[in-house]
PDB file of C-alpha atoms in Angstrom:
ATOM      1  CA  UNK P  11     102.891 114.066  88.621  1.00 96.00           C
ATOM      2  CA  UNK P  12     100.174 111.082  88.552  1.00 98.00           C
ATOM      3  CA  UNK P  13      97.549 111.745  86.770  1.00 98.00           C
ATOM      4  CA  UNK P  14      94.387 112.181  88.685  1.00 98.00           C
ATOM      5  CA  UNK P  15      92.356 109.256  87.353  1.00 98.00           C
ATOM      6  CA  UNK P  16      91.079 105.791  89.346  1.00 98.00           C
ATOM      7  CA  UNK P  17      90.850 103.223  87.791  1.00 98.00           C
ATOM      8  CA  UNK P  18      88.531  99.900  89.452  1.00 98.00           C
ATOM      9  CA  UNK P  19      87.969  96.644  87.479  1.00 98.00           C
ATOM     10  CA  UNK P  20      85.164  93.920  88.047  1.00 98.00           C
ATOM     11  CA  UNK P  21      84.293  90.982  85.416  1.00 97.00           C
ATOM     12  CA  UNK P  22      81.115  92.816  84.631  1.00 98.00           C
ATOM     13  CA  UNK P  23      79.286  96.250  85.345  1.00 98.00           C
ATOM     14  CA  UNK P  24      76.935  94.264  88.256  1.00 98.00           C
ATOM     15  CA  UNK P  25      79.247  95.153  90.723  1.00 97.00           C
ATOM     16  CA  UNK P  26      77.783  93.251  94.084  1.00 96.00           C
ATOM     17  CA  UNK P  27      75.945  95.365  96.459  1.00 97.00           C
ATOM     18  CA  UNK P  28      78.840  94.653  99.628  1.00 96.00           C
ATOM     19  CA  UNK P  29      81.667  96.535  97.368  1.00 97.00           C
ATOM     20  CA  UNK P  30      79.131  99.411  96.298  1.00 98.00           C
ATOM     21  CA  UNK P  31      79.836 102.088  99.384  1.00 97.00           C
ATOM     22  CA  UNK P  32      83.744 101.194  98.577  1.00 98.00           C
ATOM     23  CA  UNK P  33      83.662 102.519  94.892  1.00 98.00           C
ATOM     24  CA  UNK P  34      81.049 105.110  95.313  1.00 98.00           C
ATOM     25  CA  UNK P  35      83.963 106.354  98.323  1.00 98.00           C
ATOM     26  CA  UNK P  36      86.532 107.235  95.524  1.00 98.00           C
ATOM     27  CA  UNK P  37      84.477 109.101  93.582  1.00 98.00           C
ATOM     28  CA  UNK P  38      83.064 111.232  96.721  1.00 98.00           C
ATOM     29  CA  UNK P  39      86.577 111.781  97.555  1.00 98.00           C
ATOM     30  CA  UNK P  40      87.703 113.229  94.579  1.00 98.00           C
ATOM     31  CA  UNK P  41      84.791 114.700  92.914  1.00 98.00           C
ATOM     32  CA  UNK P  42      87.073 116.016  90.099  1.00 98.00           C
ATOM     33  CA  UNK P  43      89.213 113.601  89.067  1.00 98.00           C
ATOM     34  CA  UNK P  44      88.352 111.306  85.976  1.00 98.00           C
ATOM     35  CA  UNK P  45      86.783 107.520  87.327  1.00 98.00           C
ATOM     36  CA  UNK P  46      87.065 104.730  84.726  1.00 98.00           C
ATOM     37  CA  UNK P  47      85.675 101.354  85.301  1.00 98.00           C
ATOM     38  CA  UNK P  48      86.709  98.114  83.848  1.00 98.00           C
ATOM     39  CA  UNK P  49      84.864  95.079  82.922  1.00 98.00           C
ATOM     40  CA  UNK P  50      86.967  91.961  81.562  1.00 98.00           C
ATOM     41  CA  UNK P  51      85.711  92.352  78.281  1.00 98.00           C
ATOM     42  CA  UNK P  52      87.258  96.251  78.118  1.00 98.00           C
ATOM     43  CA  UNK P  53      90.478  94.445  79.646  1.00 98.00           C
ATOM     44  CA  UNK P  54      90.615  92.111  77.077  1.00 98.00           C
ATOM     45  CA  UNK P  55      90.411  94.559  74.627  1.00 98.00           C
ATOM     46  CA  UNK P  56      93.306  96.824  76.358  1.00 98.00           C
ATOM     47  CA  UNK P  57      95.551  93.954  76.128  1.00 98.00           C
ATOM     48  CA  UNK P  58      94.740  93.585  72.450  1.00 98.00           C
ATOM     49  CA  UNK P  59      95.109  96.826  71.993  1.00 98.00           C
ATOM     50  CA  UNK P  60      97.788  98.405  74.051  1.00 98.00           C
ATOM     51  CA  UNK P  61      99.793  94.868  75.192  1.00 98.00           C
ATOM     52  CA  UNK P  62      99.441  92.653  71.862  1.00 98.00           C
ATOM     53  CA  UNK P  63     102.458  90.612  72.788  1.00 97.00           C
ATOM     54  CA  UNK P  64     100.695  89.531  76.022  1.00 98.00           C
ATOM     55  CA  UNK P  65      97.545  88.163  74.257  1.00 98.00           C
ATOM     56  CA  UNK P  66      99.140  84.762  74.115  1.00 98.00           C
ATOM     57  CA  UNK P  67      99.514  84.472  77.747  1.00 98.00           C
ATOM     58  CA  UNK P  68      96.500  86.421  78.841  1.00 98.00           C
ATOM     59  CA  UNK P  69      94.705  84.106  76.652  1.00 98.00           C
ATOM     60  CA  UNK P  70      96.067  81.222  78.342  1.00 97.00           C
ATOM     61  CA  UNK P  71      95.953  82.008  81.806  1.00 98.00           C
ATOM     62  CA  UNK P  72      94.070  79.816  83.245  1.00 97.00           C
ATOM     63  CA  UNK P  73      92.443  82.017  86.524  1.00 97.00           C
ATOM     64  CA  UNK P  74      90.852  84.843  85.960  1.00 97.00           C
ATOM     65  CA  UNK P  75      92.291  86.804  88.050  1.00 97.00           C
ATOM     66  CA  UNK P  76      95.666  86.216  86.613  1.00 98.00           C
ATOM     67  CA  UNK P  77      94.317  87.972  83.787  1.00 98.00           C
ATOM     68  CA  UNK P  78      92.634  91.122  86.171  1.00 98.00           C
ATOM     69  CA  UNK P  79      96.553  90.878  88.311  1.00 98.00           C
ATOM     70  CA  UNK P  80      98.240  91.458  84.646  1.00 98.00           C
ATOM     71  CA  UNK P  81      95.978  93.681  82.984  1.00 98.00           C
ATOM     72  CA  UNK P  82      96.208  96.385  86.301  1.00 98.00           C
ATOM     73  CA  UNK P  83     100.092  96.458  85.627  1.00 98.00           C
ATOM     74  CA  UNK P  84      98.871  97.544  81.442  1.00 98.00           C
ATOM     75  CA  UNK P  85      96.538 100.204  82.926  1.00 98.00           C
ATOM     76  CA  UNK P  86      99.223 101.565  84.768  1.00 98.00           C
ATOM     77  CA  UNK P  87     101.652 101.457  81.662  1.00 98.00           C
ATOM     78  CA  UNK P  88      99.670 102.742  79.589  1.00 98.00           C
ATOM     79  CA  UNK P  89      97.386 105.717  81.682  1.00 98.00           C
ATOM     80  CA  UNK P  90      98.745 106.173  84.676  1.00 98.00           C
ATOM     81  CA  UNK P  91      96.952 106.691  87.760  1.00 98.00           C
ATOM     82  CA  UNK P  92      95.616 105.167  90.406  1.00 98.00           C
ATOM     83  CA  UNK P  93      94.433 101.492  90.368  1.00 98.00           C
ATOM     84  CA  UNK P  94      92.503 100.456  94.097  1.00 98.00           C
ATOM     85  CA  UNK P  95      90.482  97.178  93.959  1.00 98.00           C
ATOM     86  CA  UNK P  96      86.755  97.463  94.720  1.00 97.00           C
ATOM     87  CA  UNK P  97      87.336  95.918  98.458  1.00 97.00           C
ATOM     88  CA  UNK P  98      89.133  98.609  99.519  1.00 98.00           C
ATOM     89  CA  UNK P  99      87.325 101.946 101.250  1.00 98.00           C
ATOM     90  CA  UNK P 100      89.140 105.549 100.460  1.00 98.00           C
ATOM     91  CA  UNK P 101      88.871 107.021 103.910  1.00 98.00           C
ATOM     92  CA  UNK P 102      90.410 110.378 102.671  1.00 98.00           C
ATOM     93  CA  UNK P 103      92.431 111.978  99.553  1.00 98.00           C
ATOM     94  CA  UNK P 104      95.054 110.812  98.373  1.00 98.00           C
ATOM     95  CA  UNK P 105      96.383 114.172  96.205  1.00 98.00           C
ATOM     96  CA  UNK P 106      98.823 114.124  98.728  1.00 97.00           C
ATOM     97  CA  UNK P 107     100.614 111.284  97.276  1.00 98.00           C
ATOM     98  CA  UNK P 108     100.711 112.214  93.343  1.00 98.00           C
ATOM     99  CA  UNK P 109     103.799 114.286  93.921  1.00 97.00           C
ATOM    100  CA  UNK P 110     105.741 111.118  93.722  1.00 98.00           C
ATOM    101  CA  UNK P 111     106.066 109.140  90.206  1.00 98.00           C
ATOM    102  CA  UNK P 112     105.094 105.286  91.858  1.00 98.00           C
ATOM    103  CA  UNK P 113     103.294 105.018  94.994  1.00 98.00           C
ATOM    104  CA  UNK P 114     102.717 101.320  96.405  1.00 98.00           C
ATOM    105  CA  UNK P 115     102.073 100.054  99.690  1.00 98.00           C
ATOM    106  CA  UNK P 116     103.451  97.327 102.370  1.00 97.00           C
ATOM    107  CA  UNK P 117     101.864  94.556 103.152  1.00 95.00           C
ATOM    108  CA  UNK P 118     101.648  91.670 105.517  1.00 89.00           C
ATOM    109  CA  UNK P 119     103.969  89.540 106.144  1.00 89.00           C
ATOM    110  CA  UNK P 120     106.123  91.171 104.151  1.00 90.00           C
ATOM    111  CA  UNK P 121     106.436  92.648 100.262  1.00 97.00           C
ATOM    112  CA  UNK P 122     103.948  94.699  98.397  1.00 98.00           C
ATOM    113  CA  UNK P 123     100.346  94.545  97.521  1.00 97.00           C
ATOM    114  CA  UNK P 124      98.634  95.508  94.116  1.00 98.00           C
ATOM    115  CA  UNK P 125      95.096  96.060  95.356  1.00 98.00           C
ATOM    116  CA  UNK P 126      96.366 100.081  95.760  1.00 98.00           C
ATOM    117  CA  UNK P 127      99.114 101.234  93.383  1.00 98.00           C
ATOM    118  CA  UNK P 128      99.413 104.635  91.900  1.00 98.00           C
ATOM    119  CA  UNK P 129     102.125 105.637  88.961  1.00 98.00           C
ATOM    120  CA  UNK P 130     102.361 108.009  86.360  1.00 98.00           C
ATOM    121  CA  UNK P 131     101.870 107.015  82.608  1.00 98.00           C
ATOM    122  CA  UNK P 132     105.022 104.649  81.200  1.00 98.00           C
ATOM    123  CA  UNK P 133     106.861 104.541  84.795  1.00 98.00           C
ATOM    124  CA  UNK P 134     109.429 101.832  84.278  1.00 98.00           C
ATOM    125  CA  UNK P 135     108.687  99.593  87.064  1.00 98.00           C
ATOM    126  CA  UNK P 136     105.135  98.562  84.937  1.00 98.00           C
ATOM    127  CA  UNK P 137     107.349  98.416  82.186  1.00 98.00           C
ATOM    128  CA  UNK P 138     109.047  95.817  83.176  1.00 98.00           C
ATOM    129  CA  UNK P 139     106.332  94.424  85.410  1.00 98.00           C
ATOM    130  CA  UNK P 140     104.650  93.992  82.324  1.00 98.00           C
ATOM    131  CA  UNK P 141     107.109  92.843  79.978  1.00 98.00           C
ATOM    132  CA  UNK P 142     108.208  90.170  82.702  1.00 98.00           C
ATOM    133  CA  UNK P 143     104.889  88.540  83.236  1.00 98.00           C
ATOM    134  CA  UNK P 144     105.594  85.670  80.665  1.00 98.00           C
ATOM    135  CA  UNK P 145     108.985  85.000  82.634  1.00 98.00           C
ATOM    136  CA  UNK P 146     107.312  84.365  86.056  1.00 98.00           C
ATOM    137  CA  UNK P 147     104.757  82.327  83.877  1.00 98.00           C
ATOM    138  CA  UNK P 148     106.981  80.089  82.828  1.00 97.00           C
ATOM    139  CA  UNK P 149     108.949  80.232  86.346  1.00 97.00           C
ATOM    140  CA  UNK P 150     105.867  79.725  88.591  1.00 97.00           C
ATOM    141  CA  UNK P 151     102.626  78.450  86.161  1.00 96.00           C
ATOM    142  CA  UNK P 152     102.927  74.857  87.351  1.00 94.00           C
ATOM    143  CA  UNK P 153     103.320  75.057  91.229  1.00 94.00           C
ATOM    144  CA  UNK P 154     100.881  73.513  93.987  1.00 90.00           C
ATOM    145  CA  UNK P 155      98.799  75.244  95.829  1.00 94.00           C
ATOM    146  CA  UNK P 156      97.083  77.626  93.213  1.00 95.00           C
ATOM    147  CA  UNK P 157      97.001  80.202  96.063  1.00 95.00           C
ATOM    148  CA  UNK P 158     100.685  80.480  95.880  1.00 96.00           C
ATOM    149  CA  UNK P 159     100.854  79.996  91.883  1.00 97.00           C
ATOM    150  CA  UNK P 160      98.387  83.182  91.457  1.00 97.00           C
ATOM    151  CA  UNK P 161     100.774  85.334  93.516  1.00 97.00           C
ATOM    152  CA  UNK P 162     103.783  84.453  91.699  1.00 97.00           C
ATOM    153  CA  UNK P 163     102.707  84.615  88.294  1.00 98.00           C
ATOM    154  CA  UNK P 164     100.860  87.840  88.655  1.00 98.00           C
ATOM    155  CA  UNK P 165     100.134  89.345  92.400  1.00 97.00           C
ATOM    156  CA  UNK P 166     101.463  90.689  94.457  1.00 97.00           C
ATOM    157  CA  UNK P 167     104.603  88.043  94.696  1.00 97.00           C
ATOM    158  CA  UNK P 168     105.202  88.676  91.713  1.00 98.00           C
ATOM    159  CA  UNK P 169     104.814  92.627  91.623  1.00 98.00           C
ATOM    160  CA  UNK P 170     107.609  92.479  94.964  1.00 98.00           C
ATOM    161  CA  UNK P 171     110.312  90.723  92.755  1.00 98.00           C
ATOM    162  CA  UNK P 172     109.653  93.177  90.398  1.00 98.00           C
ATOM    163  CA  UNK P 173     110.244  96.144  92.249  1.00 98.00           C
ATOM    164  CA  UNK P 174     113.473  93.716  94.078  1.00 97.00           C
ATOM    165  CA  UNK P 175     114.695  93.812  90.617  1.00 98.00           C
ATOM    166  CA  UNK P 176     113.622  97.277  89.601  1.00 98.00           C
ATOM    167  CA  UNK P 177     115.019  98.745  92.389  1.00 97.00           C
ATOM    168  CA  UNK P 178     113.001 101.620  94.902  1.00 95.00           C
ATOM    169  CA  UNK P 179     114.491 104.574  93.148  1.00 92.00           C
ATOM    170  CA  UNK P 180     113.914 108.871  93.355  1.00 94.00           C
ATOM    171  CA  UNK P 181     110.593 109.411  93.180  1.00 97.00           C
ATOM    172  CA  UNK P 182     109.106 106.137  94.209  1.00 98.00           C
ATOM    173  CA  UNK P 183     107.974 106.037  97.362  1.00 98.00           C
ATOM    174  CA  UNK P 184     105.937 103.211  99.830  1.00 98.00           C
ATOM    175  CA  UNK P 185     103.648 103.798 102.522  1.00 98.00           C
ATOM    176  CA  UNK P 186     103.663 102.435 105.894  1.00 97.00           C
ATOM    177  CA  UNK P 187     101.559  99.636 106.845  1.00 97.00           C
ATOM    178  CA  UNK P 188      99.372 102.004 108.488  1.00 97.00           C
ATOM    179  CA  UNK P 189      99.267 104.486 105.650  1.00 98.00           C
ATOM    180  CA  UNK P 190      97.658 101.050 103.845  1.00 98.00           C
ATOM    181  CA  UNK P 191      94.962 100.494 107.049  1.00 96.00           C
ATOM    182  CA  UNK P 192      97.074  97.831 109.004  1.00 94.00           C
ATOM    183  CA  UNK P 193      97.581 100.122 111.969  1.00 93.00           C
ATOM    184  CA  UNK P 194      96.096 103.719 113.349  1.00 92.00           C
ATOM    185  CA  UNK P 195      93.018 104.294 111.668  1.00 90.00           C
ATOM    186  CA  UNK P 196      94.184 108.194 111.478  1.00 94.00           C
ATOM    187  CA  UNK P 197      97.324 107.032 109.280  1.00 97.00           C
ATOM    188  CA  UNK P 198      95.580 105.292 107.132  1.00 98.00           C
ATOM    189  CA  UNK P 199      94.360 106.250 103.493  1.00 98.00           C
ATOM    190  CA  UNK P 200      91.816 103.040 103.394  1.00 98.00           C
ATOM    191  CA  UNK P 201      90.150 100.361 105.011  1.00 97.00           C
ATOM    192  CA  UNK P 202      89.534  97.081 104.267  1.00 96.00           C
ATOM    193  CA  UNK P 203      86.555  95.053 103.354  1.00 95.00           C
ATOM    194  CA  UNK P 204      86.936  90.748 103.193  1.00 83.00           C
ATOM    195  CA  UNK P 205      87.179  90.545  99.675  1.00 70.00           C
ATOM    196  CA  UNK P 206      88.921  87.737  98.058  1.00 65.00           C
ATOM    197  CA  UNK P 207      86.639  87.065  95.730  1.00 71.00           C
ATOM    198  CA  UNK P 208      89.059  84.809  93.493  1.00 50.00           C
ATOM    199  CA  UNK P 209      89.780  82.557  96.661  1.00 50.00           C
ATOM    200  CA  UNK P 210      89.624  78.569  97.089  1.00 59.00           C
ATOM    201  CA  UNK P 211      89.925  76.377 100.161  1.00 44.00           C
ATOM    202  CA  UNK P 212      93.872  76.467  99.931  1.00 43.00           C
ATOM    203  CA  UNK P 213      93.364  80.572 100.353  1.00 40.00           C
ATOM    204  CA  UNK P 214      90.980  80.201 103.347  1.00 37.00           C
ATOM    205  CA  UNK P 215      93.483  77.687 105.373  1.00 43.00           C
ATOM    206  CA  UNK P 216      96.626  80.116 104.641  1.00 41.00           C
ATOM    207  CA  UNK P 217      95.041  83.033 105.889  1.00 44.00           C
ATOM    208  CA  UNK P 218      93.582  81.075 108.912  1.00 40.00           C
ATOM    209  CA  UNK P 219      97.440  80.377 110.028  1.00 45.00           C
ATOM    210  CA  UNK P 220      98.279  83.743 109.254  1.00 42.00           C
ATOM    211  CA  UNK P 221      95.510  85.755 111.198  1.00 52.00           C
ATOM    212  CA  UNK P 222      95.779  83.185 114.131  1.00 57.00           C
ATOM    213  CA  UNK P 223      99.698  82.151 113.646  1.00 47.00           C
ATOM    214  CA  UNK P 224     100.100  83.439 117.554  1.00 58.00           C
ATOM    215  CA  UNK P 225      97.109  81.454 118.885  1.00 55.00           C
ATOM    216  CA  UNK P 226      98.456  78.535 116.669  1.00 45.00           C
ATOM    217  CA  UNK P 227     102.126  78.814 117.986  1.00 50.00           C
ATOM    218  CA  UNK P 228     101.353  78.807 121.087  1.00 55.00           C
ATOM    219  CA  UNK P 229      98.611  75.878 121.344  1.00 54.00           C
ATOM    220  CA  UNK P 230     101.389  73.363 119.186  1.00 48.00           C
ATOM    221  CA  UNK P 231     103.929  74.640 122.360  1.00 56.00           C
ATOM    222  CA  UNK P 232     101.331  74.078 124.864  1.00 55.00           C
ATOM    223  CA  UNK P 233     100.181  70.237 123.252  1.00 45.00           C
ATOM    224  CA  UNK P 234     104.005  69.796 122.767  1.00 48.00           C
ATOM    225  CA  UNK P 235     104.123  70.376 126.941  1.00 50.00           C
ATOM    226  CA  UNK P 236     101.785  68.135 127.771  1.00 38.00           C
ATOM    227  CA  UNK P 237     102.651  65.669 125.744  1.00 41.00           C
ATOM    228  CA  UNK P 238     106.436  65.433 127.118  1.00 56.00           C
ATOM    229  CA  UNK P 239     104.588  65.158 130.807  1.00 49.00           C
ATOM    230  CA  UNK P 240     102.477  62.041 129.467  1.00 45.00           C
ATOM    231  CA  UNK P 241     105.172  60.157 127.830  1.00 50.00           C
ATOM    232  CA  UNK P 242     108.304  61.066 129.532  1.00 46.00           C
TER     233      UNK P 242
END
């Protein structure tokens, strides 16, 4: 069974005042489960600790939230749990899900996300999510836009070839889109706040064309129209 603990991270105990109702919602949810909160520096020393033969590479990432992306897969390794990022709203409790041994949801467009993963203590897929980390690293560490190197190397890109590769076995399980809050609000275990804290202008334009890809679509068909009319 997962162990009844949460786990949220932020880069220092001054968690901003927007995420606030968010985190206090897990702990009003499930009033008797153990909370623990993260700062970098207690990540840091996890690594060190629990993941020495990462501290190379979590030393050298260069983005810190390459370093947050890898040290959520350690947490799991090592605890167990359930990890949920600070931008995400618990709309009810989730005890219903620890019967299964790795819980993670869908996502949009396609894959899975890491903002909401659950897992008992030692589960193989976070063993080899984590021992794989300086592969994709060396695979993806280099490539242009940084939006698309920070999923590869350690988000949740990278966390969907892992579970390609691990394979979705007994026990593991994956909720709908709407169990994750991209549907009927009834389905859905949270809701979702605009975080994207670690975001630069390359993140803003990609999800621009993928929240208005429809709108987009059909304005190039439209211009593409017209401009056969004019010059034909």
């Amino acid at each position: 069974m997962i162990p009844r603990i949460i786990h949220q991270t932020w880069k220092d105990r001054n968690v901003p005042e927007r995420f606030l109702d968010a985190q206090r919602s897990w702990q009003e949810a499930h009033p008797d489960w153990e909370y623990r909160f993260w700062t970098d520096e207690d990540l840091a020393a996890l690594v060190r600790e629990r993941a020495p033969e990462l501290v190379p590479l979590y030393e050298a990432y260069p983005e810190a939230i390459q370093r947050v992306d890898a040290a959520r897969y350690v947490i799991l390794r090592e605890f167990g749990g359930v990890y949920a990022d600070l931008d995400l709203l618990c709309l009810r409790p989730i005890d219903a899900l620890l019967e299964s041994e790795v819980v993670l949801p869908r996502t949009t467009p396609f894959g899975v996300s890491n903002q909401f993963m659950l897992s008992v203590k030692g589960h193989s897929l976070f063993c080899h999510a984590v021992a794989s980390l300086p592969r994709a690293y060396g695979k993806w560490g280099k490539v242009w836009p940084r939006h698309l190197r920070i999923l590869t190397t350690a988000g949740p890109l990278f966390l969907t070839g892992r579970l390609r590769e691990h394979g979705t076995r007994y026990g593991m399980r994956l909720l709908t889109l709407e169990e994750h809050g991209h549907g009927d609000p009834a389905a859905a275990y949270v809701g979702h706040l605009r975080g994207n804290t670690w975001a630069g202008w390359d993140t803003h334009v990609i999800n621009l064309f993928h929240d208005n890809w429809k709108w987009l679509a059909a304005g190039a068909a439209i211009t593409a129209v017209l401009v056969r009319i004019l010059l034909f």
